[in-house]
mmCIF file of C-alpha atoms and ligand atoms in Angstrom:
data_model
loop_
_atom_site.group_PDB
_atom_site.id
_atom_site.type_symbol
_atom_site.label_atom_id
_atom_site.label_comp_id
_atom_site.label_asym_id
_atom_site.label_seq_id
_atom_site.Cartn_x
_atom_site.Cartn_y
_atom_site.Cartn_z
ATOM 1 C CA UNK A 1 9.665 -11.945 5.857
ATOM 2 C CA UNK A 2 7.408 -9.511 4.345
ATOM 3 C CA UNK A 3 9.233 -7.075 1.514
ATOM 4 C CA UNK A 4 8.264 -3.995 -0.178
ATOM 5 C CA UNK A 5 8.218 -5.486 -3.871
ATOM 6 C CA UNK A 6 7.212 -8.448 -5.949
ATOM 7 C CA UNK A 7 7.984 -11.450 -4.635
ATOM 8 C CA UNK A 8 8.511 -15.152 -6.231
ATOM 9 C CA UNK A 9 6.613 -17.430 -3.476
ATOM 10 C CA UNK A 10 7.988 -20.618 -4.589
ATOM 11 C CA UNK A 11 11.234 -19.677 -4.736
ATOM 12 C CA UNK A 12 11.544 -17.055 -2.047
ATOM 13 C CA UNK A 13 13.177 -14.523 -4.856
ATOM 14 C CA UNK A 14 12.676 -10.668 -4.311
ATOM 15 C CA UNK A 15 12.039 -10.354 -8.439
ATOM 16 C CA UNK A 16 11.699 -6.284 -8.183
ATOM 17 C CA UNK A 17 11.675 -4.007 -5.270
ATOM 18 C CA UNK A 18 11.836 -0.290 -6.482
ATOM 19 C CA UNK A 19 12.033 1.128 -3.029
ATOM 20 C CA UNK A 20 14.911 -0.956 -2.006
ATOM 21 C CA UNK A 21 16.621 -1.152 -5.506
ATOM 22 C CA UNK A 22 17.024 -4.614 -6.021
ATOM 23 C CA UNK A 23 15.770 -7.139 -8.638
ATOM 24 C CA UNK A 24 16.352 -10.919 -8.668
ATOM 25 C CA UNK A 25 17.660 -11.090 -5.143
ATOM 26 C CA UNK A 26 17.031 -14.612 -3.168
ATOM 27 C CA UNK A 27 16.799 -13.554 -0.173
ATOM 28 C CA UNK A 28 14.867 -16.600 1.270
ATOM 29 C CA UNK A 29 18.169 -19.313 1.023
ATOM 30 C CA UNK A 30 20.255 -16.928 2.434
ATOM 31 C CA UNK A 31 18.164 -15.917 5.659
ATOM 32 C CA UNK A 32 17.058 -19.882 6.086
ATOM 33 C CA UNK A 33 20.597 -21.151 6.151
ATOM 34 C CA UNK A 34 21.820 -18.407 8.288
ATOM 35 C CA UNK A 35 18.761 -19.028 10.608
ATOM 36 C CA UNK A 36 18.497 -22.761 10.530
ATOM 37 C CA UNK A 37 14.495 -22.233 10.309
ATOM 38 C CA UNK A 38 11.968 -22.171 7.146
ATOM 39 C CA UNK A 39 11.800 -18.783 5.753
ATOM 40 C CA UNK A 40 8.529 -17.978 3.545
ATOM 41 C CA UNK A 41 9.162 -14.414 1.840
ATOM 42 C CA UNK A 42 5.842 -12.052 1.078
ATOM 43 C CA UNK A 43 4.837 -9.099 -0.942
ATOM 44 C CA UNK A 44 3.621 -6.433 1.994
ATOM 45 C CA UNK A 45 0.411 -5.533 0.465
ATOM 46 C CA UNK A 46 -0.220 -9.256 -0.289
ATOM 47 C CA UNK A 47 0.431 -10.545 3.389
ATOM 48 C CA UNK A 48 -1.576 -7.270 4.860
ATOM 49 C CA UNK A 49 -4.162 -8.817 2.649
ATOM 50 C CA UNK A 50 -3.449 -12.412 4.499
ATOM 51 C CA UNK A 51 -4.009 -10.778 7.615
ATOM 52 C CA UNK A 52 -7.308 -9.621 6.782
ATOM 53 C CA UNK A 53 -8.303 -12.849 5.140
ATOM 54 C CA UNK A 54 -6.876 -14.894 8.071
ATOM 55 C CA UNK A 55 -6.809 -12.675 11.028
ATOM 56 C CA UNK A 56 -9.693 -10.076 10.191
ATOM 57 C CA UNK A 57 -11.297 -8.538 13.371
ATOM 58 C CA UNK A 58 -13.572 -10.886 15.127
ATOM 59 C CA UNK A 59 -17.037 -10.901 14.845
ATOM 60 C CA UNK A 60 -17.009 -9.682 11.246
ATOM 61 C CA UNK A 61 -17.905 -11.497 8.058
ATOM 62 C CA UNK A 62 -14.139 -11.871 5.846
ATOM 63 C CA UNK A 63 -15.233 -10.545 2.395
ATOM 64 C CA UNK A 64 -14.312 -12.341 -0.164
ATOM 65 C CA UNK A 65 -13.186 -9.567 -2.460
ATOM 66 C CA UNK A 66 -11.420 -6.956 -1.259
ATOM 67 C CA UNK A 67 -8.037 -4.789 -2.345
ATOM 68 C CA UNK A 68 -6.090 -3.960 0.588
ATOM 69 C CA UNK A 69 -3.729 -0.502 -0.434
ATOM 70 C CA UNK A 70 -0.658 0.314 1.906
ATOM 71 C CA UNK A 71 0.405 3.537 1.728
ATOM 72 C CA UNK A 72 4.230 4.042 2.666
ATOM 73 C CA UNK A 73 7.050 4.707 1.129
ATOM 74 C CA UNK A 74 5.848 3.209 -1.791
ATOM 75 C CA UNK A 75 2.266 2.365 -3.225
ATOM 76 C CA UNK A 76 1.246 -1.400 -3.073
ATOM 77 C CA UNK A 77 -2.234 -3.602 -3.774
ATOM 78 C CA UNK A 78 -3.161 -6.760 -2.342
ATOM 79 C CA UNK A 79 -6.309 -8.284 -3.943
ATOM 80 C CA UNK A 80 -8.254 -11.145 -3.236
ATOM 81 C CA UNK A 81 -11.027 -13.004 -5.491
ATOM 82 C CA UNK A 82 -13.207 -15.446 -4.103
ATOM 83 C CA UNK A 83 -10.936 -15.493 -0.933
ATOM 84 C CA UNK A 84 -7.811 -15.970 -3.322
ATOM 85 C CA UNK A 85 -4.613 -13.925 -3.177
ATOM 86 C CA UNK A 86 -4.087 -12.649 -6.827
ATOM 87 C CA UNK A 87 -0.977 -13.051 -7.599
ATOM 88 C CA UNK A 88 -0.896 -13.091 -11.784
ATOM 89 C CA UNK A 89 0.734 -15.085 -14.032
ATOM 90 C CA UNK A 90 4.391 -14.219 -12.800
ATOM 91 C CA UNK A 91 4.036 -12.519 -9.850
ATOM 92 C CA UNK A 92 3.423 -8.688 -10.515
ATOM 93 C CA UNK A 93 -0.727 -8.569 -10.186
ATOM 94 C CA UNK A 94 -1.467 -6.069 -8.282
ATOM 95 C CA UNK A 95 1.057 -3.510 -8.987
ATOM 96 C CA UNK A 96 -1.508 -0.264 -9.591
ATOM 97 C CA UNK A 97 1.493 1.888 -7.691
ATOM 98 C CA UNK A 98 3.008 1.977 -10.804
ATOM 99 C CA UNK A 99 -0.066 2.130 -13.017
ATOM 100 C CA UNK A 100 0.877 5.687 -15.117
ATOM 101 C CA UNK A 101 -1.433 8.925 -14.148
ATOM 102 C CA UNK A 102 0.916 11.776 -16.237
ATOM 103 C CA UNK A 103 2.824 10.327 -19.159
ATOM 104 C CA UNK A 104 5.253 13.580 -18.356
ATOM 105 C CA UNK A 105 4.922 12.777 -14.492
ATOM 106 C CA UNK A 106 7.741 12.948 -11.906
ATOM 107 C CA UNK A 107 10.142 9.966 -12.337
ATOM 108 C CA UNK A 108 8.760 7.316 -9.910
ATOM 109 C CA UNK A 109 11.546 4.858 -8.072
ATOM 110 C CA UNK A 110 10.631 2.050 -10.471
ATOM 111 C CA UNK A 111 12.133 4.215 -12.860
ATOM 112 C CA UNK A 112 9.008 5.685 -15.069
ATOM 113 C CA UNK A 113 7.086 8.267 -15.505
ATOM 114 C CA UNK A 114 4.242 9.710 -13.460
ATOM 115 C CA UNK A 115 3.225 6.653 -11.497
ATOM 116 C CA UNK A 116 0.290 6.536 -8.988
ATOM 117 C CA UNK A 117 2.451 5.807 -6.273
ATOM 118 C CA UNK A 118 5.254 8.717 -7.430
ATOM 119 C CA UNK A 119 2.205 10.990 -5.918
ATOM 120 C CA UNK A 120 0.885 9.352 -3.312
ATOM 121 C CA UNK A 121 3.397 7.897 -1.093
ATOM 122 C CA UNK A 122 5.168 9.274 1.725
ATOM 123 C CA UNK A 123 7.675 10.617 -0.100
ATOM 124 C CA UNK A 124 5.324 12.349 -2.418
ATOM 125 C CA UNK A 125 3.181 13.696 0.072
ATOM 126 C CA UNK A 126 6.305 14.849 2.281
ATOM 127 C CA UNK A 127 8.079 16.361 -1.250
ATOM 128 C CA UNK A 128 5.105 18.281 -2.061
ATOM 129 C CA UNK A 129 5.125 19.827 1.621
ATOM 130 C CA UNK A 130 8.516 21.186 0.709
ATOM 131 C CA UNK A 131 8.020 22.146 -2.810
ATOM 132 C CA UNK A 132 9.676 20.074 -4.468
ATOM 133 C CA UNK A 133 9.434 18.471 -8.094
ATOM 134 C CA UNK A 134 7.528 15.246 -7.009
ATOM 135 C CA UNK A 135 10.352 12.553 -7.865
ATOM 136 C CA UNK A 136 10.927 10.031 -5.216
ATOM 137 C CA UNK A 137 14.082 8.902 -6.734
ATOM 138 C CA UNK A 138 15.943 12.267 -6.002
ATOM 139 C CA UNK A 139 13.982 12.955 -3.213
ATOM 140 C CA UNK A 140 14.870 10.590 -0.866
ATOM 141 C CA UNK A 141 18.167 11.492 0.318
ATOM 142 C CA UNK A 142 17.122 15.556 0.746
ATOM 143 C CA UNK A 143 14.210 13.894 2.843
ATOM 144 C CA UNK A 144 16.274 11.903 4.655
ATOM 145 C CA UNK A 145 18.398 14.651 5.816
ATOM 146 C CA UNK A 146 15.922 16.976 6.651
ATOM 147 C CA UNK A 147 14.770 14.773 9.571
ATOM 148 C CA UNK A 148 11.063 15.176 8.750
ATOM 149 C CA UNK A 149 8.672 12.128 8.979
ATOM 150 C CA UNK A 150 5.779 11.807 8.004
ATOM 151 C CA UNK A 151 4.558 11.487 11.502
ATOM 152 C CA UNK A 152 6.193 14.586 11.977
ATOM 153 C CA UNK A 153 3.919 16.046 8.996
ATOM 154 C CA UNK A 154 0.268 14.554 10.233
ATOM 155 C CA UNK A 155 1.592 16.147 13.241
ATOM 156 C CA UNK A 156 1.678 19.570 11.885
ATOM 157 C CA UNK A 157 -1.505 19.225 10.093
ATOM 158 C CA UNK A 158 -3.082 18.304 13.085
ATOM 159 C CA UNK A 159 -1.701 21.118 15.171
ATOM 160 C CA UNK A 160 -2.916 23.876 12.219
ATOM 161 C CA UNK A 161 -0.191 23.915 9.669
ATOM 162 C CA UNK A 162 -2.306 24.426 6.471
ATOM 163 C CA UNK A 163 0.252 23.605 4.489
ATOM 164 C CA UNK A 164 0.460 20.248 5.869
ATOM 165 C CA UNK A 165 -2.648 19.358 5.734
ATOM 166 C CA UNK A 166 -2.932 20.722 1.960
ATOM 167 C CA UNK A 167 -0.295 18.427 1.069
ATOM 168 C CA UNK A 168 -2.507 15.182 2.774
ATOM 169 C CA UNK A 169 -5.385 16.438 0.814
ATOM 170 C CA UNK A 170 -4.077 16.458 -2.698
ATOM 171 C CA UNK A 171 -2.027 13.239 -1.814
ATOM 172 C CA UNK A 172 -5.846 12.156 -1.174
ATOM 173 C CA UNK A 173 -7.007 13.161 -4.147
ATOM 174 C CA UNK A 174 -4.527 11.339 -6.330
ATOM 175 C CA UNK A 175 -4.947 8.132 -3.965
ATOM 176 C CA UNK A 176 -8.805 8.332 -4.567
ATOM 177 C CA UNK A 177 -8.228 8.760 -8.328
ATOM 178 C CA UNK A 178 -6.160 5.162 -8.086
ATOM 179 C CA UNK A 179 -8.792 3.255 -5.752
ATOM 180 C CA UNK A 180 -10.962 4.838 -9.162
ATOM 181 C CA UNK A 181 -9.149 2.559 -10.829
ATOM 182 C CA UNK A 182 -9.452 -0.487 -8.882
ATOM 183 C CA UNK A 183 -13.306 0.065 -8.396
ATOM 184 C CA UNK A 184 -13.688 -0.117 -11.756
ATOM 185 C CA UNK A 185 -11.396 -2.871 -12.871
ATOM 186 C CA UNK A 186 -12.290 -5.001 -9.844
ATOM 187 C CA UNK A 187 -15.101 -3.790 -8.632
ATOM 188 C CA UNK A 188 -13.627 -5.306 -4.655
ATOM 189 C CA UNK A 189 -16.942 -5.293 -2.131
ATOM 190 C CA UNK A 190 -14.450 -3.100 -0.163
ATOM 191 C CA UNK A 191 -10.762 -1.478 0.217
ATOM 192 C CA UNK A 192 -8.585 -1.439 3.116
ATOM 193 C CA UNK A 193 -5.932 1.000 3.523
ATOM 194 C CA UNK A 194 -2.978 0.543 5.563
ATOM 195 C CA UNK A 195 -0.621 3.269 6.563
ATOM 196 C CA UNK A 196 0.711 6.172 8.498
ATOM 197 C CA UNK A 197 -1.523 8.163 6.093
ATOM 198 C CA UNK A 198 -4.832 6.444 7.969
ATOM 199 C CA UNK A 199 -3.666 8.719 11.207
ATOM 200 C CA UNK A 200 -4.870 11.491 9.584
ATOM 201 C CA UNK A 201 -8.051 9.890 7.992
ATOM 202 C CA UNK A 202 -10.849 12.306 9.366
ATOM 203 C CA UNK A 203 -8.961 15.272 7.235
ATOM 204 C CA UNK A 204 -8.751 13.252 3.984
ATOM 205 C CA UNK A 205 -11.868 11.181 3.916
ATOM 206 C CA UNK A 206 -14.027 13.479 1.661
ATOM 207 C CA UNK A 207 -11.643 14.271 -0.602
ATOM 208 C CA UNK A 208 -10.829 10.530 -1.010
ATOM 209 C CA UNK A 209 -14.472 9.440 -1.416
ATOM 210 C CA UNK A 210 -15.187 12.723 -3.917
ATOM 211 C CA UNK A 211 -12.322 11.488 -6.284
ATOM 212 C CA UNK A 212 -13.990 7.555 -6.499
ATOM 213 C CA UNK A 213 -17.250 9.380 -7.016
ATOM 214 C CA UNK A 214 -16.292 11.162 -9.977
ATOM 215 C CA UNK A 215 -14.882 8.103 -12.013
ATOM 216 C CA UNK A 216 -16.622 5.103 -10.564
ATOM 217 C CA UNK A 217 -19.477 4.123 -13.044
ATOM 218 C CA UNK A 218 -22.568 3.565 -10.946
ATOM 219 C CA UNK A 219 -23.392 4.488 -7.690
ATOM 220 C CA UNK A 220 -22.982 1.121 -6.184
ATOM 221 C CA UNK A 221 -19.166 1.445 -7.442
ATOM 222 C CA UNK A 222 -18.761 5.144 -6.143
ATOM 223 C CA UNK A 223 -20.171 3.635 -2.534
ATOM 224 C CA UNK A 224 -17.338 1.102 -2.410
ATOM 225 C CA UNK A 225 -16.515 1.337 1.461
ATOM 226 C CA UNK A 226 -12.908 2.480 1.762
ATOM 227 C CA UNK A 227 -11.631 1.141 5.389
ATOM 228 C CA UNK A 228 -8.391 2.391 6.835
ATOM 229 C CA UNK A 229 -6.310 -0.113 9.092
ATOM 230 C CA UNK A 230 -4.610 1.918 11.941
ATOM 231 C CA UNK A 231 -1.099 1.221 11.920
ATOM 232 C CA UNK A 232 -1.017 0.387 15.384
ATOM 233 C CA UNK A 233 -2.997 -2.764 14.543
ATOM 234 C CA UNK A 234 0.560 -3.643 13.036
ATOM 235 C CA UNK A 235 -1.045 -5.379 9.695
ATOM 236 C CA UNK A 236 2.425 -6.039 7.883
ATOM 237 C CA UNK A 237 3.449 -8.526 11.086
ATOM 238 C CA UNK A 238 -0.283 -9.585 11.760
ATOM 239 C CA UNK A 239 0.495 -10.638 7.876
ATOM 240 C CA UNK A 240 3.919 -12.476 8.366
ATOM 241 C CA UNK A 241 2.232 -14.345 10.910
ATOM 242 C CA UNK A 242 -0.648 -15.277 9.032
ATOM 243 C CA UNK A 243 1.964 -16.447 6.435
ATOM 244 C CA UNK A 244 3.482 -18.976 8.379
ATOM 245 C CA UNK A 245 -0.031 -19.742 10.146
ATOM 246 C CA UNK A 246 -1.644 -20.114 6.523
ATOM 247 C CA UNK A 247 0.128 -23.473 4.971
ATOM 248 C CA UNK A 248 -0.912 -25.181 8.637
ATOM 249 C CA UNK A 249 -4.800 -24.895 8.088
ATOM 250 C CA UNK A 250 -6.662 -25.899 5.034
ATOM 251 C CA UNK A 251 -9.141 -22.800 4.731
ATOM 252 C CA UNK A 252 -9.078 -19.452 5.523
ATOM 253 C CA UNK A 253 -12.623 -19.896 7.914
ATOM 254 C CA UNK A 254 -12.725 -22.601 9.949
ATOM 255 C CA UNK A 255 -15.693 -24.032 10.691
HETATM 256 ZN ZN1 LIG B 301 6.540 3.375 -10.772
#
């Protein structure tokens, strides 16, 4: 099972999932006894990371440090060191979605203030089509009702709508400003980004790469390849699957 939130591996525990409001939830027991099978619970960004580390396109070197960034109705990282998952001392490395970027920002789902991910997720990007304050949190249901996706959205941007497309570009520039941030605090030999937001990649590229450029602090930094995943490559299952597939080898590469 692969969750949207921090996730206890040894014990299967969902420990905080803003997007789906719960905290301390076992959800692993449960789902096992109901199933009569194993059950190994993941973080999304972490097992997207997995599936690059395990199941990376073939005919391409793994790196060994890399972020991988999913973009969807909430912000995650997955980051690997010397082909290691990062997971931190209790389970919360990785977590620059809710790193602040405005003090007096809109109020993210995790409950603070101005959070990376409380302007660059789906829900941002579709709220600031609209015109709306950008808070997730009060957002969701008015987004919900309106019917629009944000398929619907790269949709219109492709087909002209400037608005659309505006709204991709300054989620763009807030996403570069937080890959910024993990250039310079982990300086990864690449990022992956995973999303519906990769569908519309050609229009936010530059923008992306300008907003890296102007904090990273050399030029090797600011040229940190940024690779987006296509969704259809389905990286969140690719990732459960590398999860259960992971325990049975010993290494990542095998020889
Ligand atoms: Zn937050």
């Amino acid at each position: 099972m692969v969750v949207p939130g921090m996730v206890d591996r040894g014990t299967g525990r969902v420990l905080n999932s803003p997007q789906l409001g719960w905290k301390n939830v076992d959800i692993r027991d449960a789902f096992s006894n109901a199933a009569g099978l194993p059950v190994h619970v993941e973080n999304a960004p972490i097992a997207c990371a997995l599936s690059q580390l395990w199941l990376g396109q073939r005919g391409r070197d793994v790196p060994a440090d890399f972020a991988y960034v999913t973009v969807g109705d909430g912000v995650g990282v997955g980051i690997v060191v010397n082909g290691e998952v990062v997971r931190g001392h209790a389970n919360t490395a990785g977590e620059f979605g809710h790193v602040p970027i405005d003090l007096d920002g809109p109020t993210c789902l995790c409950g603070a203030r101005g959070c990376l991910e409380a302007y660059t997720s789906n829900l941002a990007t579709l709220s600031r089509y609209f015109g709306q304050e950008l808070s997730p949190a009060g957002l969701r249901s008015m987004l919900h009702s309106s019917g629009l996706t944000i398929s619907d959205l790269i949709a219109r941007a492709r087909s002209g709508d400037k608005r659309a497309r505006n709204a991709f570009v300054e989620t763009a520039r807030y996403l570069g400003t937080g890959l910024s941030m993990i250039v310079n605090s982990l300086n990864p030999s690449q990022i992956f980004v995973g999303g519906e937001i990769t569908e519309i990649w050609d229009q936010i590229a530059p923008t992306l790469q300008r907003a890296i450029a102007e904090r990273a602090l050399t030029a090797a930094a600011a040229a940190t390849p940024v690779v987006p995943e296509s969704a259809s490559r389905f990286p969140r299952l690719r990732g459960a699957t590398a999860l259960v597939a992971a325990p049975v080898y010993a290494a990542p590469q095998v020889a």
